[in-house]
Coordinates of C-alpha atoms in Angstrom, one line a residue:
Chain C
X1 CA -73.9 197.7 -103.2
X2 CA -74.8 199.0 -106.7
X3 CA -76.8 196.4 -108.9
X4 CA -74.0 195.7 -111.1
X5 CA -71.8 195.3 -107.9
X6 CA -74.2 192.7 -107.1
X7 CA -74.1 190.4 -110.3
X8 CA -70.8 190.9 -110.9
X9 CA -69.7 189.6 -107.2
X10 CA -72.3 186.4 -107.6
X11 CA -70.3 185.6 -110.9
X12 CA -66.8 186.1 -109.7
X13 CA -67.4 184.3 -106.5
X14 CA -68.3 181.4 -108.9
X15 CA -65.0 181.2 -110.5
X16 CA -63.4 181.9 -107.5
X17 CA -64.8 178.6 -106.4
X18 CA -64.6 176.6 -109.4
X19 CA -60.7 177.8 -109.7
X20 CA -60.3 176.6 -105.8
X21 CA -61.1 173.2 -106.7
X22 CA -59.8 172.6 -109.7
X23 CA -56.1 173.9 -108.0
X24 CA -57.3 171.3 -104.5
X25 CA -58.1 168.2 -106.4
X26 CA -56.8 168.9 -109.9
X27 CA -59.8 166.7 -111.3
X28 CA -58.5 165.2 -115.1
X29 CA -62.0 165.8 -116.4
X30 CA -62.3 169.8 -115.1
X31 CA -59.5 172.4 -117.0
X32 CA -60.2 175.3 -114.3
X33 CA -61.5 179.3 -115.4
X34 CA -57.9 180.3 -116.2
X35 CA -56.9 177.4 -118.4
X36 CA -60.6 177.6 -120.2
X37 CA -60.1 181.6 -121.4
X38 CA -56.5 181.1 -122.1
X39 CA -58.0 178.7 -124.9
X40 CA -60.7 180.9 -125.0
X41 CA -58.0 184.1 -126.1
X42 CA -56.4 181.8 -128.3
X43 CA -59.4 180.8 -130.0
X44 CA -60.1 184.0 -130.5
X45 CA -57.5 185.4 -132.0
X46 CA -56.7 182.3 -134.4
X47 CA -59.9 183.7 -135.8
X48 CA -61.8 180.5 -135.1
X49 CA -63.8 181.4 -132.6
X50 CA -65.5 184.9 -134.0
X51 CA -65.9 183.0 -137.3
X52 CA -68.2 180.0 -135.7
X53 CA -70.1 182.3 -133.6
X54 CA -70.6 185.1 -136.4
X55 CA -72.6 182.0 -138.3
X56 CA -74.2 181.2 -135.6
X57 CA -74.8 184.7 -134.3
X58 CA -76.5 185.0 -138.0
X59 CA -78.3 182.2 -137.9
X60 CA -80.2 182.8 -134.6
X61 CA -81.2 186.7 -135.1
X62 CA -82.3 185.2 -138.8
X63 CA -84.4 182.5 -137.8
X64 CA -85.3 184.5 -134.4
X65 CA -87.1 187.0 -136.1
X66 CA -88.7 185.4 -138.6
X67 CA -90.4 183.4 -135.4
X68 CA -90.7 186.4 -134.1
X69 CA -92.7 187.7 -137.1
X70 CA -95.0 184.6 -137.7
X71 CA -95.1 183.8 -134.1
X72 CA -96.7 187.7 -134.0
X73 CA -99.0 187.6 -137.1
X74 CA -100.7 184.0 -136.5
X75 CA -100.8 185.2 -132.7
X76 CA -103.0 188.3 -134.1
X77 CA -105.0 185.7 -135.9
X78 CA -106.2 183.4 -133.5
X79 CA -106.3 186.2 -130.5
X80 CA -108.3 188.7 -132.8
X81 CA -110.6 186.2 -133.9
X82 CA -112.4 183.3 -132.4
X83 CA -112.8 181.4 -135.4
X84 CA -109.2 181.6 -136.2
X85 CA -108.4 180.4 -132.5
X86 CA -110.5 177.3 -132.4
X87 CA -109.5 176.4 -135.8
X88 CA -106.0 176.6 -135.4
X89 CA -105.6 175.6 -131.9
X90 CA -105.7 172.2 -132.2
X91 CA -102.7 172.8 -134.7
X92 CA -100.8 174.9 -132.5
X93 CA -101.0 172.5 -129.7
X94 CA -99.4 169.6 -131.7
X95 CA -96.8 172.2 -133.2
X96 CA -96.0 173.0 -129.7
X97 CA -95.4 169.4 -128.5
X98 CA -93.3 167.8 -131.5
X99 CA -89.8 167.1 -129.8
X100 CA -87.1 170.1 -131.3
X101 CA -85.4 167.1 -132.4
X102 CA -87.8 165.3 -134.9
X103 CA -88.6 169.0 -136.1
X104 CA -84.8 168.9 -137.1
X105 CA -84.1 165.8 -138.5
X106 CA -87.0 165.8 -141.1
X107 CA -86.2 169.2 -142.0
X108 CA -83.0 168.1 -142.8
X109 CA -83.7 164.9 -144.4
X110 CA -87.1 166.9 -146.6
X111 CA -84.7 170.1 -147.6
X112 CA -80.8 168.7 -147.2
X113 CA -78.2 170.0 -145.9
X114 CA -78.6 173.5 -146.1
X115 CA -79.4 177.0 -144.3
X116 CA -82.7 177.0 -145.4
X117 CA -83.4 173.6 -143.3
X118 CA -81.6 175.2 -140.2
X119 CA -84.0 178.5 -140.8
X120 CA -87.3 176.5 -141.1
X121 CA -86.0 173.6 -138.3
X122 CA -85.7 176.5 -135.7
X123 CA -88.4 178.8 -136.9
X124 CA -91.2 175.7 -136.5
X125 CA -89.9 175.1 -133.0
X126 CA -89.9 178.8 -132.0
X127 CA -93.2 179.7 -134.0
X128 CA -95.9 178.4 -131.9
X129 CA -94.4 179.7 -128.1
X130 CA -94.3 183.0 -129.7
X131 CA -97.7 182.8 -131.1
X132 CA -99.0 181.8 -127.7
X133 CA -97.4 184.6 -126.1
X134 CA -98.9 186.9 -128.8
X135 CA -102.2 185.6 -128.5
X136 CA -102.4 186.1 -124.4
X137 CA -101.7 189.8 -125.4
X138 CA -103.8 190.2 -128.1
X139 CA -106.4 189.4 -125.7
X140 CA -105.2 191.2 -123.1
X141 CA -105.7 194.4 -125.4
X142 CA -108.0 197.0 -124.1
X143 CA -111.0 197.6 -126.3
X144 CA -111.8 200.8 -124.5
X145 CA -108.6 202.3 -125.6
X146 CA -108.9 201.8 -129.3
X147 CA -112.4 203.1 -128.8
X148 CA -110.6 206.5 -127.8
X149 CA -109.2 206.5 -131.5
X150 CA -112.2 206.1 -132.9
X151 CA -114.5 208.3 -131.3
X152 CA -112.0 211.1 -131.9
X153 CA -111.3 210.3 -135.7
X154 CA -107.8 208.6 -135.9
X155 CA -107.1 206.9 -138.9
X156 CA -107.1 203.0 -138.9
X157 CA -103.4 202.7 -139.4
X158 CA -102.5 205.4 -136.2
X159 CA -104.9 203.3 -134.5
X160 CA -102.8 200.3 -134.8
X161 CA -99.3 202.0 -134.3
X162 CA -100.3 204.8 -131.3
X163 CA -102.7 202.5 -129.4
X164 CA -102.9 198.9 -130.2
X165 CA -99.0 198.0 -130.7
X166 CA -98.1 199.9 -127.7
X167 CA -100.4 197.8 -125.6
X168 CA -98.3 194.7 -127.0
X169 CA -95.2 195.7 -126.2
X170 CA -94.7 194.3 -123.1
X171 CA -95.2 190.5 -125.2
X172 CA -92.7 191.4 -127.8
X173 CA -90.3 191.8 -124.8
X174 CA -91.4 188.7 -123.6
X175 CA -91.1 186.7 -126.3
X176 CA -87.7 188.1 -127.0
X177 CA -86.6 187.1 -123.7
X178 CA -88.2 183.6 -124.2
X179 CA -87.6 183.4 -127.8
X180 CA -83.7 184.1 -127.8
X181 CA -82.6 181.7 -125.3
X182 CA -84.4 179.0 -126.6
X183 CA -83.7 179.8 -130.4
X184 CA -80.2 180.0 -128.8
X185 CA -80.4 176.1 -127.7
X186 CA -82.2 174.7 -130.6
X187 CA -79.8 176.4 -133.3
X188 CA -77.0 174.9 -131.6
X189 CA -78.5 171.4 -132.1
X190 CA -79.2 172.0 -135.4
X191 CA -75.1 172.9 -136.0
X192 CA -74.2 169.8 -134.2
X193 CA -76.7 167.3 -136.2
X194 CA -75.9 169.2 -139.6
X195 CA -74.1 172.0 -140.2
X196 CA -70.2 172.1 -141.1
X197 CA -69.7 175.4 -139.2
X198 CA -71.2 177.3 -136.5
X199 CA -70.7 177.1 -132.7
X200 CA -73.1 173.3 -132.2
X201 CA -71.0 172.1 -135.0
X202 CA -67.6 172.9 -133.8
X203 CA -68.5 171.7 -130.2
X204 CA -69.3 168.3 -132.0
X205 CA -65.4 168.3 -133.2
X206 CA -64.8 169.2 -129.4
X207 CA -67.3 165.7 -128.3
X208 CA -65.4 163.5 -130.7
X209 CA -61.8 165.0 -129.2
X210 CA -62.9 164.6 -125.4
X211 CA -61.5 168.1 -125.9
X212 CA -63.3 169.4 -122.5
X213 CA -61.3 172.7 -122.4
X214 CA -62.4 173.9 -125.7
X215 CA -65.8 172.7 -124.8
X216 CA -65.5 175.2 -121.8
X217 CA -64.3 178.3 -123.6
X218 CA -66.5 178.2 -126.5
X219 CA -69.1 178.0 -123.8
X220 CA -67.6 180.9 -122.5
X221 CA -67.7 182.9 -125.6
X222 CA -71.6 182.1 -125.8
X223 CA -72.2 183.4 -122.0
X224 CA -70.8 186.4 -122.5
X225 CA -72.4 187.4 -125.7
X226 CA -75.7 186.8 -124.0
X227 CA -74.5 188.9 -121.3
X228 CA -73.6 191.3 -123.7
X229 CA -77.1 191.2 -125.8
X230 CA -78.8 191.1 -122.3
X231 CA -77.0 194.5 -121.4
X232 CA -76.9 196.3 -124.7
X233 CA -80.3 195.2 -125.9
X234 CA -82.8 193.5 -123.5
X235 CA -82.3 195.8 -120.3
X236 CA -82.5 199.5 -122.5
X237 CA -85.7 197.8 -124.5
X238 CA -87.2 197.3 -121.4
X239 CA -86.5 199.9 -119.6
X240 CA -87.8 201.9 -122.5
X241 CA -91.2 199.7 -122.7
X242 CA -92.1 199.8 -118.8
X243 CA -91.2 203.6 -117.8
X244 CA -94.5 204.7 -117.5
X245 CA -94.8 202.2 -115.1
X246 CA -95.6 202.5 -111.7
Chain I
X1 CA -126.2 217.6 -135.2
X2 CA -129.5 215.2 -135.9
X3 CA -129.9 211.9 -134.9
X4 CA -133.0 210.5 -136.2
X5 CA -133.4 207.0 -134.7
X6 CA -135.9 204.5 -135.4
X7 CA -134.9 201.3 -133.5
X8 CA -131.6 200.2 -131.9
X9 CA -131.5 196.3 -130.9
X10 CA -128.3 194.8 -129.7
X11 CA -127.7 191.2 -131.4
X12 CA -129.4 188.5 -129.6
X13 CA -131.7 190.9 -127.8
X14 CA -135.3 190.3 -128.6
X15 CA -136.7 193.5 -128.5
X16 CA -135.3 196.6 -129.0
X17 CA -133.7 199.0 -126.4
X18 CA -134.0 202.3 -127.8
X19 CA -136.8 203.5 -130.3
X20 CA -138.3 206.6 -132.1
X21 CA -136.1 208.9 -130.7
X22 CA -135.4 212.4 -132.9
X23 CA -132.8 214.4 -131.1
X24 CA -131.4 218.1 -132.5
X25 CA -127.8 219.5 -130.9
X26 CA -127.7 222.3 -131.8
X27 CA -124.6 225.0 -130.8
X28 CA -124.8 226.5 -127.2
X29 CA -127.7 224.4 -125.8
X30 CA -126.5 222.1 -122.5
X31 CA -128.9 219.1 -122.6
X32 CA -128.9 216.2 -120.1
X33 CA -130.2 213.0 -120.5
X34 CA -131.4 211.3 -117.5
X35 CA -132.9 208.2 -116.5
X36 CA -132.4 204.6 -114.7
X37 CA -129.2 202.8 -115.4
X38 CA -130.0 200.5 -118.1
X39 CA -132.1 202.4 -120.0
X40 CA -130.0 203.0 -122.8
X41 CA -128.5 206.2 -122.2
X42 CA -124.5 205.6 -122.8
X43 CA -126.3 203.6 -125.9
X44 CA -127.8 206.4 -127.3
X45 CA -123.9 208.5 -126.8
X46 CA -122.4 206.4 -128.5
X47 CA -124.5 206.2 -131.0
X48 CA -124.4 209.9 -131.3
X49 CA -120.5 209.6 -131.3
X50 CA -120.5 206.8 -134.2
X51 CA -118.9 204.4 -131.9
X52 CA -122.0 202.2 -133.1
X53 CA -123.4 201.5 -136.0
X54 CA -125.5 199.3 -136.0
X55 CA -129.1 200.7 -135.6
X56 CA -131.9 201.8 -137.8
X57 CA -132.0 205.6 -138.5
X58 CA -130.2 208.3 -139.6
X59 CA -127.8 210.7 -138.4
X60 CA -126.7 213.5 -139.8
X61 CA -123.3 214.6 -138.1
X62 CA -121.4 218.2 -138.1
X63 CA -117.6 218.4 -139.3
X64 CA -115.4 218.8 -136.8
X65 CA -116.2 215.9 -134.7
X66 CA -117.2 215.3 -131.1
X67 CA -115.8 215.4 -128.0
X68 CA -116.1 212.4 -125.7
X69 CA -115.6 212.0 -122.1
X70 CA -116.0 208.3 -121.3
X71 CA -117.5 206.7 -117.7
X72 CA -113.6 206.2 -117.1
X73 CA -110.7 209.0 -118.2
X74 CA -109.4 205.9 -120.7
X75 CA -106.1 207.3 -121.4
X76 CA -103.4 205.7 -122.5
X77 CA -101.1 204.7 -119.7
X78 CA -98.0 204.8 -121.9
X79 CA -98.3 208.4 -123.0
X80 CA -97.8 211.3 -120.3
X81 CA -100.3 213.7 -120.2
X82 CA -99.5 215.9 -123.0
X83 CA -98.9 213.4 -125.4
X84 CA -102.6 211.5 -124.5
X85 CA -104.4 215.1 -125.6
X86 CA -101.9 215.7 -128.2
X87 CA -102.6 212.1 -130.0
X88 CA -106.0 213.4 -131.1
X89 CA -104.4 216.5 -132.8
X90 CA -102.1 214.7 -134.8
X91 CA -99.4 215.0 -132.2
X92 CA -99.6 218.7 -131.8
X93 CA -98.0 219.7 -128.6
X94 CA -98.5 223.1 -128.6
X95 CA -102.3 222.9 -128.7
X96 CA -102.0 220.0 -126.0
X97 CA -100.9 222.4 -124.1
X98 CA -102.7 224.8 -124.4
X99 CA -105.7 222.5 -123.5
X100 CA -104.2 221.4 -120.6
X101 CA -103.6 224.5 -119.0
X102 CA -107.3 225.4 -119.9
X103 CA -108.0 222.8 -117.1
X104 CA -105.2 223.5 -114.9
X105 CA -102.9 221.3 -115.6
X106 CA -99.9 223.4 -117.0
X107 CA -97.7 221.7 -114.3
X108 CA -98.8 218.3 -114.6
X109 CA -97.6 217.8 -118.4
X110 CA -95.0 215.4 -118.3
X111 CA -96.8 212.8 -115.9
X112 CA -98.4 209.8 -116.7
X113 CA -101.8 209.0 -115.8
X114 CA -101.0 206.4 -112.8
X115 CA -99.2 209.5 -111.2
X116 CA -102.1 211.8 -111.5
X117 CA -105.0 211.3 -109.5
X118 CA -108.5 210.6 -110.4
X119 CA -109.6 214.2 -110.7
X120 CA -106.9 215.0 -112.6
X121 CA -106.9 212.1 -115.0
X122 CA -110.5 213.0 -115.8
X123 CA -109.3 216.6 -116.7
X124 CA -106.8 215.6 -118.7
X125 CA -109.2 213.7 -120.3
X126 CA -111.4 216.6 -120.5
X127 CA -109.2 218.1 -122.4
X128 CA -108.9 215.7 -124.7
X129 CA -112.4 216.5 -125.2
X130 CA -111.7 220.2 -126.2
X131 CA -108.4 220.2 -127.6
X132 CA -110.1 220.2 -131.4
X133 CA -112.6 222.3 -130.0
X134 CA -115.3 220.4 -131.6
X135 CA -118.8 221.5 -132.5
X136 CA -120.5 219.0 -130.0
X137 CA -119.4 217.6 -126.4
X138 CA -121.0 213.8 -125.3
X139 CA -119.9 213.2 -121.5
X140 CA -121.0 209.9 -120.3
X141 CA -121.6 210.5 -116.5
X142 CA -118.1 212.4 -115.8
X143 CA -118.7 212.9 -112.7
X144 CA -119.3 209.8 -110.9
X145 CA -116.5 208.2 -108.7
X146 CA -115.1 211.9 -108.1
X147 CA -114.9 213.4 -105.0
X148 CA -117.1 216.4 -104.1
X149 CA -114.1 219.0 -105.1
X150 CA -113.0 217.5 -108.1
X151 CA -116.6 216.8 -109.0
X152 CA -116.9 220.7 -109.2
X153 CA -113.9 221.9 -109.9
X154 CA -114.1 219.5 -113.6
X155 CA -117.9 221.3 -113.7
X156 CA -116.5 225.0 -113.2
X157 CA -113.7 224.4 -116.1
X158 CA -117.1 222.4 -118.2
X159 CA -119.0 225.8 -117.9
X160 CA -116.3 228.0 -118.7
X161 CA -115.4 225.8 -122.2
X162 CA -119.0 225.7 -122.7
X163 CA -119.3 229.4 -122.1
X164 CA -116.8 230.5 -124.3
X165 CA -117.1 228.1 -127.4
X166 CA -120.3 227.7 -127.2
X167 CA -120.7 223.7 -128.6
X168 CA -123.3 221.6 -128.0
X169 CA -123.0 219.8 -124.9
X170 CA -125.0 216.3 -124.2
X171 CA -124.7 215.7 -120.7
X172 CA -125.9 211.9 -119.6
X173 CA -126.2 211.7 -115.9
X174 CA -128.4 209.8 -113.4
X175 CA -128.1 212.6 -110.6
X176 CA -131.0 215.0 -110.8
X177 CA -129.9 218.2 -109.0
X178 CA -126.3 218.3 -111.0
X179 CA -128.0 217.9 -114.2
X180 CA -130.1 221.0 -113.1
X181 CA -127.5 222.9 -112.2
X182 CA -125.6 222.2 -115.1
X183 CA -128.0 221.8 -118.2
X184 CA -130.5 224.3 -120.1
X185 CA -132.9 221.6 -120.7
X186 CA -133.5 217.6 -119.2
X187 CA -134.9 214.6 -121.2
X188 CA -135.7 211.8 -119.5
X189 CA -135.7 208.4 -121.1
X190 CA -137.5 205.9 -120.4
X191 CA -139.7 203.0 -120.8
X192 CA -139.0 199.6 -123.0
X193 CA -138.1 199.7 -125.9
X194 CA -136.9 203.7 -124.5
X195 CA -137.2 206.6 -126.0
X196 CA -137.9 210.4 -124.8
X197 CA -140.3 210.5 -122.2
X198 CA -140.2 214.0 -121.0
X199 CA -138.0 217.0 -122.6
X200 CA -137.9 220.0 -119.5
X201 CA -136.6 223.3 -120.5
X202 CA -134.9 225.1 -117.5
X203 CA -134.7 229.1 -116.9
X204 CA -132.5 229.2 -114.4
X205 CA -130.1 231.8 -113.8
X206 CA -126.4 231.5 -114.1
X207 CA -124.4 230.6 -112.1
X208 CA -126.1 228.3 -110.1
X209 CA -124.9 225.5 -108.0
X210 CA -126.3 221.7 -106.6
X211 CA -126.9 223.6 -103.3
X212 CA -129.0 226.9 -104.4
X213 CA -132.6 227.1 -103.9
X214 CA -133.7 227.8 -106.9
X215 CA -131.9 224.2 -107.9
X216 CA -133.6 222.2 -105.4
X217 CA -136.9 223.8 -105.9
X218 CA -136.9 223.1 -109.7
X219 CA -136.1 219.5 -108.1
X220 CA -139.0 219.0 -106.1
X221 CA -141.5 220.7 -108.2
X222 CA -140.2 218.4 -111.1
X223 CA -140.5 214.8 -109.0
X224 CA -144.0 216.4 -107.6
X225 CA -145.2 216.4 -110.7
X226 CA -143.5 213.2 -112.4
X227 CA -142.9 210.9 -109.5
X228 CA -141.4 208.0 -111.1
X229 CA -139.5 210.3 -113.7
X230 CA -136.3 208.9 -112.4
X231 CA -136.9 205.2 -112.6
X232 CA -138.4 206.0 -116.3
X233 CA -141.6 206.1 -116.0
X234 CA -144.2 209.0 -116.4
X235 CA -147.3 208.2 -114.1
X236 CA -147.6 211.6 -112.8
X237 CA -150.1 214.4 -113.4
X238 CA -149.6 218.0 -113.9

C-alpha cells in the first residue's frame, strides 16, 4: 500500500464511520459527512465561504511571517550572544506564558478594532515559540563549519547564506510546522472576539444559530486547506531541506 | 610566508602557550611540526591560517591564501561533494572538478559526505585544500583516524600536488616516522610557554615510505640523540 493509499484509507474509514452512525441513531445534534459538504458546496459557491477564509487565509500568512521573522532575528539575538540570552530570557519566559487570550483582548481594547490589533495579538503569541526554536538552533550551529569559510576567504555575507542559514534550516521547518497550526488557532479566536469577517468570526454567527452543520463544513473547508498547504508546501520544503540526509 | 610571533596567551590563561617563535614558508619546502599533544601546535596553524588573531607578533601573509585541512574533513553535509570544493571557488564547478579527480574522486561527485567514507571525505576535503591552488598548505594531523590504506593513499595524491605545484606545505603531526617520510625538514616544539626547540633538515631520497630503512634509521638516530624530543623536551646530547 502506497503512502498516500495509506492516509487516505485512515481518513475515509473515518467518515465511513461517522456516516454509519449518524444514518443508525440519527443523533439531532450530529448532521452526518454528506449533509456537512453539501453545505459545504453551497457555501462555497454562494461565495461565502472563499470570501471568509481568503481574510483569514491573509491574515494568518501575514501575521505568520512576521512571527516568523522576529521569532528568527530575536532567536539570533539571544542564541548568538550570551548577554542578549540572559537579559531577555526572563522576558521571553513571561511572553511565553501570558494566556493567547489576555494577549487579545488588550490588543484589542489598546489598538480597537482593527487588522493591525489582529496582526500584533497573533504575532506576540507566536513570537516567543519561534524565538525558542530559533535560539536551540542557533546554538546548535557548528562553529567548525563557518571556520571552513574563513580560513578559505569567503566573504562575511556568503558565510551567512552558504554555511550558517543552511545549518538552520531544519528550525525554519520546524517552526513553520509549529508556527502555522498554532497561528491557525489563535487567528481564529481573534475573528470570533473581534473581527466582522473571517472564518472565527463567521463560526461565532454559526454559535449564536446552534447552526452545527455550518459549524461542520466550515470546519471542513479549514482541514482541507491544511491538507492542501501540508501537501503543496510543507512536504516539498522538507523533502528539499533533509535530502542529504541519511 | 613569515610569521613572526612573540607571545600567544589564550584569555584566562596565565602564562602564555606559545612564545618567540619566527617561522619562514617558503615555496616547495615540506615542513612538519611535531611535538606532544597540547603543546600548541594546531595553535600555531591556525594562527598561520588567520583563524586567530589574537596574539602578539606579526605575520606577513602571501596572496592567494592557504589551504587547510582540518583534524576532521568538516564539510558541509548539505552540499554533495562537488559543490563543498566548489564553495571555496566562488561556486565554480568546473575547477571542483577538476580537483576532485586530482584525488580520485571523478566518480564520487554527486554524493554527499555521509555517503562517502572516511578516506574519501578527507580527500574531498583535500581537495578543497588545492582547488585554488594556493601558495601554502597547513594540514592539521590529516592522517589520524584513517586506516593504513587511506592513510597513504591521501599521502601519495599529498606528494604528487606538492610535487607539481610546488607550495609550501606545513605538516603538523605527532607521528615521527610519517613526518619523516613525508617532510624535508622537522621542528619540534616544545617546552612552556613553547616555541621551536629543534629545526632537523632531512636528505632523504624520494620516494621513501614509513617502512624504508633509511626512514627508520633517521628515526632512531634522531630519538638517540634527543630522547625526550617527542614529549618536548631537549635533554639529549649530541
Amino acid at each position: 500500500m502506497s503512502p498516500g493509499m495509506a492516509r487516505l484509507g485512515s481518513i475515509l474509514a473515518f467518515f465511513f464511520c461517522w456516516q454509519a452512525v449518524v444514518w443508525i441513531f440519527a443523533p439531532e445534534l450530529l448532521p452526518g459527512p454528506i449533509a456537512v459538504s453539501e453545505r459545504l458546496i453551497s457555501q462555497w459557491r454562494s461565495g461565502e465561504l472563499p470570501g471568509h477564509l481568503l481574510v483569514t487565509l491573509a491574515r494568518v500568512f501575514g501575521s505568520f511571517l512576521i512571527a516568523m521573522f522576529i521569532g528568527f532575528l530575536v532567536g539570533m539575538l539571544m542564541g548568538g550572544s550570551r548577554r542578549a540570552d540572559l537579559a531577555l530570557d526572563g522576558l521571553l519566559t513571561i511572553f511565553l506564558n501570558i494566556p493567547a487570550l489576555v494577549v487579545i483582548i488588550l490588543c484589542f481594547l489598546w489598538f480597537g478594532l482593527n487588522e493591525g490589533a489582529v496582526v500584533i495579538a497573533v504575532v506576540l503569541n507566536k513570537a516567543p515559540t519561534m524565538t525558542v526554536i530559533f535560539r536551540e538552533g542557533v546554538r546548535a550551529v557548528d562553529k567548525d563549519l563557518l571556520e571552513v569559510g574563513e580560513v578559505y576567504g569567503l566573504s562575511r555575507g556568503r558565510r551567512f547564506f552558504a554555511l550558517y542559514l543552511p545549518q538552520l534550516y531544519p528550525y525554519f521547518l520546524a517552526a513553520a510546522r509549529s508556527g502555522l497550526a498554532l497561528v491557525w488557532k489563535i487567528v481564529l479566536v481573534v475573528e470570533l472576539l473581534g473581527c466582522s469577517d473571517g472564518l472565527g468570526f463567521q463560526l461565532g454567527v454559526f454559535f449564536q444559530y446552534f447552526d452545527i452543520t455550518g459549524i461542520l463544513s466550515y470546519t471542513f473547508a479549514f482541514v482541507l486547506l491544511i491538507l492542501l498547504i501540508e501537501a503543496v508546501i510543507m512536504r516539498p520544503w522538507e523533502r528539499a531541506v533533509t535530502r542529504w540526509r541519511p | 610566508m613569515h610569521l613572526q610571533l612573540v607571545a600567544k596567551r589564550f584569555p584566562g590563561a596565565d602564562q602564555d602557550t606559545l612564545a618567540e617563535i619566527d617561522l619562514s614558508l617558503s615555496t616547495g619546502s615540506f615542513l612538519a611540526l611535531l611535538g606532544p599533544s597540547g603543546v600548541g601546535k594546531t595553535t600555531l596553524l591556525r594562527i598561520l591560517a588567520g583563524l586567530d588573531t589574537e596574539y602578539r607578533g606579526e605575520c606577513t601573509r602571501v596572496s592567494g591564501g592557504v589551504g587547510y585541512l582540518f583534524q576532521e574533513p568538516r564539510l558541509m553535509p548539505w552540499l554533495s561533494a562537488e559543490e563543498n570544493v566548489a564553495l571555496v571557488v566562488n561556486g565554480d564547478r568546473h575547477r571542483a572538478r577538476e580537483a576532485l579527480a586530482a584525488v580520485q574522486l571523478v566518480d564520487a561527485i554527486r554524493f554527499y559526505p555521509h555517503q562517502l567514507s572516511g578516506g574519501m571525505q578527507r580527500r574531498v576535503a583535500l581537495a578543497r585544500a588545492i582547488v585554488s591552488e594556493p601558495k601554502v598548505l597547513l594540514l592539521d594531523e590529516p592522517f589520524v583516524s584513517l586506516d593504513q590504506p587511506g592513510a597513504q593513499q591521501l599521502q601519495a595524491l599529498l606528494l604528487e600536488y606538492w610535487q607539481r605545484e610546488r607550495p609550501c606545505i606545513l605538516l603538523v603531526s605527532h607521528n615521527l616516522l610519517e613526518a619523516i617520510s613525508l617532510a624535508d625538514e622537522l621542528l619540534f616544539l616544545g617546552g612552556s610557554p613553547a616555541s621551536v626547540i629543534h629545526r632537523q633538515p632531512l636528505g632523504l631520497e624520494r620516494p621513501r615510505g614509513v617502512t624504508d630503512a633509511a626512514v627508520i634509521a633517521e628515526r632512531d638516530k634522531l630519538l638517540a640523540s634527543y630522547p625526550q624530543l617527542l614529549s618536548g623536551g631537549l635533554s639529549g646530547v649530541d
